[in-house]
């Protein structure tokens, strides 16, 4: 295993030091492993919290800031954060208008965020949760009942964050977050496995001439292993799988082509070119696009495609100012 | 070789299609492989052009836009663009106030930009060039006489771009670009080799327990191969090598910790945490920091550190609005 780390046991703690050093506008609670906005909490605004296992950066800590998350709870690599962490984040950022939890559909995350919501309620903080389960590859998975939650999470965080920034109440922020979650679909492909630092070897074996179509962001098995093939054919499979699951016709689409951590930007743009051409052929209009590393899987090579069937309100909230480490415009 | 490509011969052309599809605000001249601002050229403003071999994305096409480059010339992977491409870019973006070429110190790039400047002069366009030769690892290298040009290029493009946007004349933009170039220092480390698509196998062999200290962005040999070691020790070597080369005391520093393409963000933040701690120990103040993939080497695992001995004017220009695919703030 070749990684820029000190020891497998300190990866998360050491990385959080770097986040705080690079971004003076966020603050890090090292005891609870919570990254939150450094600025004073704005009274009366709904607060947004997400979190999950580490190894998917910039998700979630890179999305903390104006117009997006108020706090991110970082678990150990590929391990859910605990209810205690989530509660600490909740009490830190609640501004009296309630808190929205944005939860990717992995059993540990779901259970722990549910428990945290109960603990928060006991302290008088109203919490609602939105579940993201957008990965069309498979039903049920290694750590998931139902579908896994992947790239749509980024879009929920952005759009619901903008809604909260506008001063909408918790019910309204929850409503639009749910609408985004329900209208987003994703699928990924792995060219290599990731290596979890504490394990020290690749999570799965993938022959040199094979790829895993529909892989999960922790290396969960996808739909099938197929031979390595041209990017155009891989794009065709991702696009057609997503379009078979939801009708995207007639709506503006927000597209996210995310790298999985080990794939360079030149390949991501190349893949996005294929995706854009396929969508255009099918008469689907991409209104906004993001290409880069937004939801990753450590050093896994590959990418994931997320398409959101958006509407004018979502586009307006998408375009609203955002000021985070990984997504920034309008400010 | 496992890559998201169609064929080695079409990597650049296919990637440019993705750039144009993802970023409606830039335009791509496919015949000349030039990415330029889509908006009308602002008469009387100095234009900035850079370029080089592909495979270092987002450098340079990701830095085209308000406050940074007017155009980027993309060569084939790890191959200089031609004078014809550079001339096409020059005539496309010249707005009557002259053009600044930002050139990384590789022999092919240097010669071709020199020839392009002569061709432009013959067409009545005034051109000045700034050379970036900031890599402290070695003197002379596989494709370089003198030092290689690396991460400081990003800082030159940002700061000189802001100066041009303010309406300074060509001599003044050239002056600050030169000042940034002279005050920036870089060094990188590779954990793995990159694989050039047209070659199909890693550019060099690196045993599983060794790293290349001082590697070039095309895989050029560095100072030495050493055993894999903790991130803190790697950071110490990068920092001390750079500080031994230039006195950074008493000045605000802009720090860039760039991934080389195959290293995930969690490791880059971890490395930056180590770098920041070392600089603080030595009484050096980081005024601004960037962590992420900004100058890469295809799928190479590793990172490079760039430190700029800045001044108040550079910081002000650094903070000025920029609106590009890879760097965006203030707009």
PDB file of C-alpha atoms in Angstrom, chain B residues 40-305:
ATOM      1  CA  UNK B  40     -16.036  38.958 -26.651  1.00  0.00           C
ATOM      2  CA  UNK B  41     -12.478  40.112 -26.310  1.00  0.00           C
ATOM      3  CA  UNK B  42     -12.313  43.284 -24.246  1.00  0.00           C
ATOM      4  CA  UNK B  43     -10.572  45.883 -26.365  1.00  0.00           C
ATOM      5  CA  UNK B  44      -7.458  47.396 -24.887  1.00  0.00           C
ATOM      6  CA  UNK B  45      -6.816  44.695 -22.306  1.00  0.00           C
ATOM      7  CA  UNK B  46      -3.623  42.640 -22.241  1.00  0.00           C
ATOM      8  CA  UNK B  47      -4.344  39.005 -23.109  1.00  0.00           C
ATOM      9  CA  UNK B  48      -2.743  36.031 -21.371  1.00  0.00           C
ATOM     10  CA  UNK B  49      -1.948  32.761 -23.106  1.00  0.00           C
ATOM     11  CA  UNK B  50      -0.414  29.625 -21.744  1.00  0.00           C
ATOM     12  CA  UNK B  51      -0.191  26.083 -22.929  1.00  0.00           C
ATOM     13  CA  UNK B  52       1.834  22.944 -22.890  1.00  0.00           C
ATOM     14  CA  UNK B  53       1.492  19.225 -23.221  1.00  0.00           C
ATOM     15  CA  UNK B  54      -1.796  17.727 -22.075  1.00  0.00           C
ATOM     16  CA  UNK B  55      -2.004  15.425 -19.068  1.00  0.00           C
ATOM     17  CA  UNK B  56      -1.582  18.163 -16.444  1.00  0.00           C
ATOM     18  CA  UNK B  57      -5.253  19.129 -16.167  1.00  0.00           C
ATOM     19  CA  UNK B  58      -6.752  21.407 -14.999  1.00  0.00           C
ATOM     20  CA  UNK B  59      -3.580  23.182 -16.220  1.00  0.00           C
ATOM     21  CA  UNK B  60      -4.066  25.040 -18.542  1.00  0.00           C
ATOM     22  CA  UNK B  61      -7.579  24.851 -20.027  1.00  0.00           C
ATOM     23  CA  UNK B  62      -9.196  24.799 -16.573  1.00  0.00           C
ATOM     24  CA  UNK B  63      -7.739  28.254 -15.927  1.00  0.00           C
ATOM     25  CA  UNK B  64      -9.280  30.007 -18.919  1.00  0.00           C
ATOM     26  CA  UNK B  65     -11.746  32.680 -17.907  1.00  0.00           C
ATOM     27  CA  UNK B  66     -12.242  36.020 -16.224  1.00  0.00           C
ATOM     28  CA  UNK B  67      -9.235  37.021 -14.159  1.00  0.00           C
ATOM     29  CA  UNK B  68      -6.897  34.373 -15.490  1.00  0.00           C
ATOM     30  CA  UNK B  69      -6.040  33.104 -18.993  1.00  0.00           C
ATOM     31  CA  UNK B  70      -7.579  34.250 -22.246  1.00  0.00           C
ATOM     32  CA  UNK B  71      -6.537  31.101 -24.048  1.00  0.00           C
ATOM     33  CA  UNK B  72      -4.797  27.786 -23.473  1.00  0.00           C
ATOM     34  CA  UNK B  73      -3.007  25.783 -26.171  1.00  0.00           C
ATOM     35  CA  UNK B  74      -3.201  22.043 -25.637  1.00  0.00           C
ATOM     36  CA  UNK B  75      -0.469  19.835 -27.005  1.00  0.00           C
ATOM     37  CA  UNK B  76      -0.762  16.085 -27.235  1.00  0.00           C
ATOM     38  CA  UNK B  77      -0.124  14.299 -23.940  1.00  0.00           C
ATOM     39  CA  UNK B  78       3.252  15.384 -22.560  1.00  0.00           C
ATOM     40  CA  UNK B  79       4.082  17.054 -25.902  1.00  0.00           C
ATOM     41  CA  UNK B  80       4.457  20.766 -26.561  1.00  0.00           C
ATOM     42  CA  UNK B  81       1.828  22.509 -28.621  1.00  0.00           C
ATOM     43  CA  UNK B  82       3.090  23.890 -31.912  1.00  0.00           C
ATOM     44  CA  UNK B  83       3.853  27.511 -32.851  1.00  0.00           C
ATOM     45  CA  UNK B  84       0.862  27.405 -35.226  1.00  0.00           C
ATOM     46  CA  UNK B  85      -1.488  26.648 -32.339  1.00  0.00           C
ATOM     47  CA  UNK B  86       0.021  29.422 -30.264  1.00  0.00           C
ATOM     48  CA  UNK B  87      -0.257  31.884 -33.129  1.00  0.00           C
ATOM     49  CA  UNK B  88      -3.909  30.954 -33.680  1.00  0.00           C
ATOM     50  CA  UNK B  89      -4.564  31.579 -29.984  1.00  0.00           C
ATOM     51  CA  UNK B  90      -2.692  34.870 -30.160  1.00  0.00           C
ATOM     52  CA  UNK B  91      -4.598  36.284 -33.096  1.00  0.00           C
ATOM     53  CA  UNK B  92      -7.859  35.079 -31.541  1.00  0.00           C
ATOM     54  CA  UNK B  93      -7.483  36.847 -28.206  1.00  0.00           C
ATOM     55  CA  UNK B  94      -5.261  39.856 -28.901  1.00  0.00           C
ATOM     56  CA  UNK B  95      -7.239  42.966 -28.098  1.00  0.00           C
ATOM     57  CA  UNK B  96      -4.709  45.516 -29.236  1.00  0.00           C
ATOM     58  CA  UNK B  97      -2.778  45.776 -25.973  1.00  0.00           C
ATOM     59  CA  UNK B  98      -0.397  42.909 -26.511  1.00  0.00           C
ATOM     60  CA  UNK B  99      -0.176  39.345 -25.276  1.00  0.00           C
ATOM     61  CA  UNK B 100       1.703  37.700 -22.431  1.00  0.00           C
ATOM     62  CA  UNK B 101       2.870  34.127 -22.924  1.00  0.00           C
ATOM     63  CA  UNK B 102       3.260  32.101 -19.736  1.00  0.00           C
ATOM     64  CA  UNK B 103       5.748  29.355 -20.506  1.00  0.00           C
ATOM     65  CA  UNK B 104       6.841  26.412 -18.400  1.00  0.00           C
ATOM     66  CA  UNK B 105      10.522  25.699 -18.813  1.00  0.00           C
ATOM     67  CA  UNK B 106      10.576  22.664 -21.093  1.00  0.00           C
ATOM     68  CA  UNK B 107      12.694  22.945 -24.201  1.00  0.00           C
ATOM     69  CA  UNK B 108       9.885  22.248 -26.656  1.00  0.00           C
ATOM     70  CA  UNK B 109       7.546  24.742 -25.030  1.00  0.00           C
ATOM     71  CA  UNK B 110      10.241  27.410 -24.868  1.00  0.00           C
ATOM     72  CA  UNK B 111      11.260  27.071 -28.517  1.00  0.00           C
ATOM     73  CA  UNK B 112       7.701  26.914 -29.798  1.00  0.00           C
ATOM     74  CA  UNK B 113       6.507  29.910 -27.801  1.00  0.00           C
ATOM     75  CA  UNK B 114       9.576  31.843 -29.027  1.00  0.00           C
ATOM     76  CA  UNK B 115       8.714  31.038 -32.617  1.00  0.00           C
ATOM     77  CA  UNK B 116       5.072  31.936 -32.047  1.00  0.00           C
ATOM     78  CA  UNK B 117       6.134  35.300 -30.620  1.00  0.00           C
ATOM     79  CA  UNK B 118       8.139  35.983 -33.781  1.00  0.00           C
ATOM     80  CA  UNK B 119       5.197  35.011 -35.969  1.00  0.00           C
ATOM     81  CA  UNK B 120       2.907  37.229 -33.911  1.00  0.00           C
ATOM     82  CA  UNK B 121       5.342  40.130 -34.157  1.00  0.00           C
ATOM     83  CA  UNK B 122       5.303  39.717 -37.936  1.00  0.00           C
ATOM     84  CA  UNK B 123       1.541  40.196 -37.729  1.00  0.00           C
ATOM     85  CA  UNK B 124       2.001  43.306 -35.636  1.00  0.00           C
ATOM     86  CA  UNK B 125       1.056  41.819 -32.266  1.00  0.00           C
ATOM     87  CA  UNK B 126       3.335  42.658 -29.376  1.00  0.00           C
ATOM     88  CA  UNK B 127       4.203  39.644 -27.234  1.00  0.00           C
ATOM     89  CA  UNK B 128       6.153  39.307 -24.023  1.00  0.00           C
ATOM     90  CA  UNK B 129       6.921  36.015 -22.325  1.00  0.00           C
ATOM     91  CA  UNK B 130       7.443  34.939 -18.762  1.00  0.00           C
ATOM     92  CA  UNK B 131       9.310  31.709 -18.104  1.00  0.00           C
ATOM     93  CA  UNK B 132       8.488  29.581 -15.072  1.00  0.00           C
ATOM     94  CA  UNK B 133      11.403  27.493 -13.802  1.00  0.00           C
ATOM     95  CA  UNK B 134      10.492  26.876 -10.178  1.00  0.00           C
ATOM     96  CA  UNK B 135      11.218  23.215  -9.493  1.00  0.00           C
ATOM     97  CA  UNK B 136      14.081  23.100  -6.989  1.00  0.00           C
ATOM     98  CA  UNK B 137      14.588  19.350  -7.294  1.00  0.00           C
ATOM     99  CA  UNK B 138      17.248  19.336 -10.002  1.00  0.00           C
ATOM    100  CA  UNK B 139      19.160  21.506 -12.448  1.00  0.00           C
ATOM    101  CA  UNK B 140      18.597  20.350 -16.023  1.00  0.00           C
ATOM    102  CA  UNK B 141      16.336  17.411 -16.655  1.00  0.00           C
ATOM    103  CA  UNK B 142      15.119  15.043 -19.339  1.00  0.00           C
ATOM    104  CA  UNK B 143      13.457  17.769 -21.433  1.00  0.00           C
ATOM    105  CA  UNK B 144      14.761  20.895 -19.710  1.00  0.00           C
ATOM    106  CA  UNK B 145      17.843  23.051 -19.593  1.00  0.00           C
ATOM    107  CA  UNK B 146      17.858  24.664 -16.173  1.00  0.00           C
ATOM    108  CA  UNK B 147      15.001  24.049 -13.804  1.00  0.00           C
ATOM    109  CA  UNK B 148      11.631  22.589 -14.755  1.00  0.00           C
ATOM    110  CA  UNK B 149       8.515  24.746 -14.587  1.00  0.00           C
ATOM    111  CA  UNK B 150       5.741  23.444 -12.358  1.00  0.00           C
ATOM    112  CA  UNK B 151       3.216  24.711  -9.788  1.00  0.00           C
ATOM    113  CA  UNK B 152       4.227  28.362  -9.757  1.00  0.00           C
ATOM    114  CA  UNK B 153       2.674  28.513 -13.231  1.00  0.00           C
ATOM    115  CA  UNK B 154      -0.788  28.398 -11.637  1.00  0.00           C
ATOM    116  CA  UNK B 155       0.091  31.323  -9.390  1.00  0.00           C
ATOM    117  CA  UNK B 156       1.549  33.354 -12.266  1.00  0.00           C
ATOM    118  CA  UNK B 157      -1.608  32.772 -14.298  1.00  0.00           C
ATOM    119  CA  UNK B 158      -3.851  33.879 -11.416  1.00  0.00           C
ATOM    120  CA  UNK B 159      -1.916  36.951 -10.326  1.00  0.00           C
ATOM    121  CA  UNK B 160      -0.923  38.215 -13.768  1.00  0.00           C
ATOM    122  CA  UNK B 161      -4.469  37.520 -14.940  1.00  0.00           C
ATOM    123  CA  UNK B 162      -5.825  39.779 -12.223  1.00  0.00           C
ATOM    124  CA  UNK B 163      -3.314  42.468 -13.182  1.00  0.00           C
ATOM    125  CA  UNK B 164      -4.422  42.297 -16.808  1.00  0.00           C
ATOM    126  CA  UNK B 165      -8.052  42.478 -15.756  1.00  0.00           C
ATOM    127  CA  UNK B 166      -7.260  45.727 -13.941  1.00  0.00           C
ATOM    128  CA  UNK B 167      -6.187  47.206 -17.237  1.00  0.00           C
ATOM    129  CA  UNK B 168      -2.425  47.344 -16.676  1.00  0.00           C
ATOM    130  CA  UNK B 169      -0.282  47.557 -19.774  1.00  0.00           C
ATOM    131  CA  UNK B 170       1.829  44.721 -21.128  1.00  0.00           C
ATOM    132  CA  UNK B 171       5.039  45.876 -19.443  1.00  0.00           C
ATOM    133  CA  UNK B 172       3.314  46.015 -16.065  1.00  0.00           C
ATOM    134  CA  UNK B 173       1.614  42.637 -16.447  1.00  0.00           C
ATOM    135  CA  UNK B 174       4.934  41.155 -17.550  1.00  0.00           C
ATOM    136  CA  UNK B 175       6.652  42.717 -14.554  1.00  0.00           C
ATOM    137  CA  UNK B 176       4.364  41.177 -11.954  1.00  0.00           C
ATOM    138  CA  UNK B 177       4.284  37.833 -13.764  1.00  0.00           C
ATOM    139  CA  UNK B 178       8.076  37.797 -13.675  1.00  0.00           C
ATOM    140  CA  UNK B 179       8.103  38.742 -10.019  1.00  0.00           C
ATOM    141  CA  UNK B 180       5.772  35.861  -9.159  1.00  0.00           C
ATOM    142  CA  UNK B 181       7.791  33.457 -11.254  1.00  0.00           C
ATOM    143  CA  UNK B 182      11.021  34.480  -9.526  1.00  0.00           C
ATOM    144  CA  UNK B 183       9.556  34.128  -6.051  1.00  0.00           C
ATOM    145  CA  UNK B 184       7.893  30.738  -6.430  1.00  0.00           C
ATOM    146  CA  UNK B 185       9.508  27.390  -5.634  1.00  0.00           C
ATOM    147  CA  UNK B 186       8.180  23.851  -6.029  1.00  0.00           C
ATOM    148  CA  UNK B 187       9.068  20.231  -5.447  1.00  0.00           C
ATOM    149  CA  UNK B 188       7.120  17.039  -5.999  1.00  0.00           C
ATOM    150  CA  UNK B 189       7.137  13.414  -4.961  1.00  0.00           C
ATOM    151  CA  UNK B 190       5.847  10.391  -6.868  1.00  0.00           C
ATOM    152  CA  UNK B 191       4.459   7.228  -5.344  1.00  0.00           C
ATOM    153  CA  UNK B 192       3.750   5.708  -8.742  1.00  0.00           C
ATOM    154  CA  UNK B 193       4.539   6.424 -12.358  1.00  0.00           C
ATOM    155  CA  UNK B 194       2.065   7.909 -14.799  1.00  0.00           C
ATOM    156  CA  UNK B 195       1.048   5.911 -17.859  1.00  0.00           C
ATOM    157  CA  UNK B 196       0.988   7.823 -21.143  1.00  0.00           C
ATOM    158  CA  UNK B 197      -1.939   6.487 -23.211  1.00  0.00           C
ATOM    159  CA  UNK B 198       0.068   6.203 -26.417  1.00  0.00           C
ATOM    160  CA  UNK B 199       2.772   4.230 -24.609  1.00  0.00           C
ATOM    161  CA  UNK B 200       0.449   1.941 -22.709  1.00  0.00           C
ATOM    162  CA  UNK B 201       2.729   1.167 -19.796  1.00  0.00           C
ATOM    163  CA  UNK B 202       4.143   3.137 -16.860  1.00  0.00           C
ATOM    164  CA  UNK B 203       6.821   5.664 -17.829  1.00  0.00           C
ATOM    165  CA  UNK B 204       9.180   4.356 -15.160  1.00  0.00           C
ATOM    166  CA  UNK B 205       9.377   1.521 -12.698  1.00  0.00           C
ATOM    167  CA  UNK B 206       9.096   2.277  -9.032  1.00  0.00           C
ATOM    168  CA  UNK B 207       9.242  -0.604  -6.562  1.00  0.00           C
ATOM    169  CA  UNK B 208       6.310  -1.032  -4.167  1.00  0.00           C
ATOM    170  CA  UNK B 209       8.341   0.276  -1.250  1.00  0.00           C
ATOM    171  CA  UNK B 210      10.027   3.261  -2.928  1.00  0.00           C
ATOM    172  CA  UNK B 211       9.100   6.811  -3.855  1.00  0.00           C
ATOM    173  CA  UNK B 212      10.730   9.305  -6.227  1.00  0.00           C
ATOM    174  CA  UNK B 213      11.631  12.486  -4.368  1.00  0.00           C
ATOM    175  CA  UNK B 214      11.735  15.509  -6.648  1.00  0.00           C
ATOM    176  CA  UNK B 215       9.958  13.882  -9.584  1.00  0.00           C
ATOM    177  CA  UNK B 216       9.072  15.969 -12.631  1.00  0.00           C
ATOM    178  CA  UNK B 217       5.541  16.327 -13.927  1.00  0.00           C
ATOM    179  CA  UNK B 218       6.354  14.059 -16.863  1.00  0.00           C
ATOM    180  CA  UNK B 219       8.013  11.500 -14.655  1.00  0.00           C
ATOM    181  CA  UNK B 220      11.488  12.980 -15.053  1.00  0.00           C
ATOM    182  CA  UNK B 221      13.889  11.634 -12.421  1.00  0.00           C
ATOM    183  CA  UNK B 222      14.075  13.598  -9.199  1.00  0.00           C
ATOM    184  CA  UNK B 223      16.801  13.861  -6.616  1.00  0.00           C
ATOM    185  CA  UNK B 224      16.695  10.340  -5.307  1.00  0.00           C
ATOM    186  CA  UNK B 225      14.639   7.288  -4.670  1.00  0.00           C
ATOM    187  CA  UNK B 226      13.962   6.596  -1.059  1.00  0.00           C
ATOM    188  CA  UNK B 227      11.931   4.085   0.868  1.00  0.00           C
ATOM    189  CA  UNK B 228       8.255   4.782   1.439  1.00  0.00           C
ATOM    190  CA  UNK B 229       7.974   6.777   4.651  1.00  0.00           C
ATOM    191  CA  UNK B 230       5.425   8.657   6.755  1.00  0.00           C
ATOM    192  CA  UNK B 231       3.794  11.726   5.228  1.00  0.00           C
ATOM    193  CA  UNK B 232       5.397  13.898   7.906  1.00  0.00           C
ATOM    194  CA  UNK B 233       8.885  12.943   6.700  1.00  0.00           C
ATOM    195  CA  UNK B 234       7.973  13.459   3.049  1.00  0.00           C
ATOM    196  CA  UNK B 235       6.562  16.875   3.907  1.00  0.00           C
ATOM    197  CA  UNK B 236       9.726  17.711   5.825  1.00  0.00           C
ATOM    198  CA  UNK B 237      11.838  16.912   2.775  1.00  0.00           C
ATOM    199  CA  UNK B 238       9.688  18.991   0.425  1.00  0.00           C
ATOM    200  CA  UNK B 239       9.523  21.952   2.802  1.00  0.00           C
ATOM    201  CA  UNK B 240      13.191  21.968   3.728  1.00  0.00           C
ATOM    202  CA  UNK B 241      14.285  21.633   0.088  1.00  0.00           C
ATOM    203  CA  UNK B 242      12.185  24.635  -0.899  1.00  0.00           C
ATOM    204  CA  UNK B 243      13.199  26.753   2.100  1.00  0.00           C
ATOM    205  CA  UNK B 244      16.862  25.984   1.461  1.00  0.00           C
ATOM    206  CA  UNK B 245      16.478  27.532  -1.963  1.00  0.00           C
ATOM    207  CA  UNK B 246      14.813  30.832  -1.083  1.00  0.00           C
ATOM    208  CA  UNK B 247      14.336  32.855   2.074  1.00  0.00           C
ATOM    209  CA  UNK B 248      10.615  32.892   2.841  1.00  0.00           C
ATOM    210  CA  UNK B 249      10.889  34.614   6.214  1.00  0.00           C
ATOM    211  CA  UNK B 250       8.960  37.766   6.881  1.00  0.00           C
ATOM    212  CA  UNK B 251       6.719  37.553   3.834  1.00  0.00           C
ATOM    213  CA  UNK B 252       3.182  36.283   3.405  1.00  0.00           C
ATOM    214  CA  UNK B 253       3.236  32.959   1.598  1.00  0.00           C
ATOM    215  CA  UNK B 254       0.793  31.498  -0.904  1.00  0.00           C
ATOM    216  CA  UNK B 255       0.913  27.705  -0.643  1.00  0.00           C
ATOM    217  CA  UNK B 256      -0.282  25.252  -3.287  1.00  0.00           C
ATOM    218  CA  UNK B 257      -0.406  21.558  -2.457  1.00  0.00           C
ATOM    219  CA  UNK B 258      -1.358  19.871  -5.698  1.00  0.00           C
ATOM    220  CA  UNK B 259      -2.160  16.240  -6.302  1.00  0.00           C
ATOM    221  CA  UNK B 260      -0.480  14.604  -9.278  1.00  0.00           C
ATOM    222  CA  UNK B 261      -3.692  12.994 -10.533  1.00  0.00           C
ATOM    223  CA  UNK B 262      -3.919   9.597  -8.858  1.00  0.00           C
ATOM    224  CA  UNK B 263      -3.890  10.662  -5.211  1.00  0.00           C
ATOM    225  CA  UNK B 264      -7.199  11.301  -3.459  1.00  0.00           C
ATOM    226  CA  UNK B 265      -8.085  14.478  -1.623  1.00  0.00           C
ATOM    227  CA  UNK B 266      -7.962  12.912   1.862  1.00  0.00           C
ATOM    228  CA  UNK B 267      -4.229  12.298   1.396  1.00  0.00           C
ATOM    229  CA  UNK B 268      -3.667  15.782  -0.013  1.00  0.00           C
ATOM    230  CA  UNK B 269      -5.272  17.384   3.024  1.00  0.00           C
ATOM    231  CA  UNK B 270      -3.228  15.129   5.261  1.00  0.00           C
ATOM    232  CA  UNK B 271      -0.052  16.247   3.504  1.00  0.00           C
ATOM    233  CA  UNK B 272      -1.088  19.867   3.694  1.00  0.00           C
ATOM    234  CA  UNK B 273      -1.613  19.503   7.442  1.00  0.00           C
ATOM    235  CA  UNK B 274       1.988  18.352   7.765  1.00  0.00           C
ATOM    236  CA  UNK B 275       3.273  21.159   5.539  1.00  0.00           C
ATOM    237  CA  UNK B 276       1.326  23.798   7.441  1.00  0.00           C
ATOM    238  CA  UNK B 277       2.660  22.555  10.771  1.00  0.00           C
ATOM    239  CA  UNK B 278       6.254  22.610   9.516  1.00  0.00           C
ATOM    240  CA  UNK B 279       5.915  26.125   8.145  1.00  0.00           C
ATOM    241  CA  UNK B 280       4.368  27.342  11.374  1.00  0.00           C
ATOM    242  CA  UNK B 281       7.240  25.824  13.348  1.00  0.00           C
ATOM    243  CA  UNK B 282       9.635  27.853  11.232  1.00  0.00           C
ATOM    244  CA  UNK B 283       7.738  31.060  11.703  1.00  0.00           C
ATOM    245  CA  UNK B 284       6.478  31.224   8.140  1.00  0.00           C
ATOM    246  CA  UNK B 285       2.982  32.577   7.652  1.00  0.00           C
ATOM    247  CA  UNK B 286       0.757  31.014   5.025  1.00  0.00           C
ATOM    248  CA  UNK B 287      -1.574  33.767   3.902  1.00  0.00           C
ATOM    249  CA  UNK B 288      -3.485  31.764   1.276  1.00  0.00           C
ATOM    250  CA  UNK B 289      -3.640  28.033   0.562  1.00  0.00           C
ATOM    251  CA  UNK B 290      -4.921  25.806  -2.225  1.00  0.00           C
ATOM    252  CA  UNK B 291      -5.215  22.037  -1.816  1.00  0.00           C
ATOM    253  CA  UNK B 292      -6.353  19.800  -4.665  1.00  0.00           C
ATOM    254  CA  UNK B 293      -5.502  18.794  -8.218  1.00  0.00           C
ATOM    255  CA  UNK B 294      -4.170  21.899  -9.992  1.00  0.00           C
ATOM    256  CA  UNK B 295      -1.106  20.673 -11.892  1.00  0.00           C
ATOM    257  CA  UNK B 296      -1.100  16.951 -12.446  1.00  0.00           C
ATOM    258  CA  UNK B 297       0.755  14.221 -14.247  1.00  0.00           C
ATOM    259  CA  UNK B 298      -1.957  11.974 -15.691  1.00  0.00           C
ATOM    260  CA  UNK B 299      -2.621   9.184 -13.174  1.00  0.00           C
ATOM    261  CA  UNK B 300       0.597   9.569 -11.194  1.00  0.00           C
ATOM    262  CA  UNK B 301       0.141   9.140  -7.437  1.00  0.00           C
ATOM    263  CA  UNK B 302       1.902  11.761  -5.356  1.00  0.00           C
ATOM    264  CA  UNK B 303       1.846  15.483  -4.851  1.00  0.00           C
ATOM    265  CA  UNK B 304       3.797  18.665  -5.343  1.00  0.00           C
ATOM    266  CA  UNK B 305       4.267  21.603  -3.028  1.00  0.00           C
TER     267      UNK B 305
END
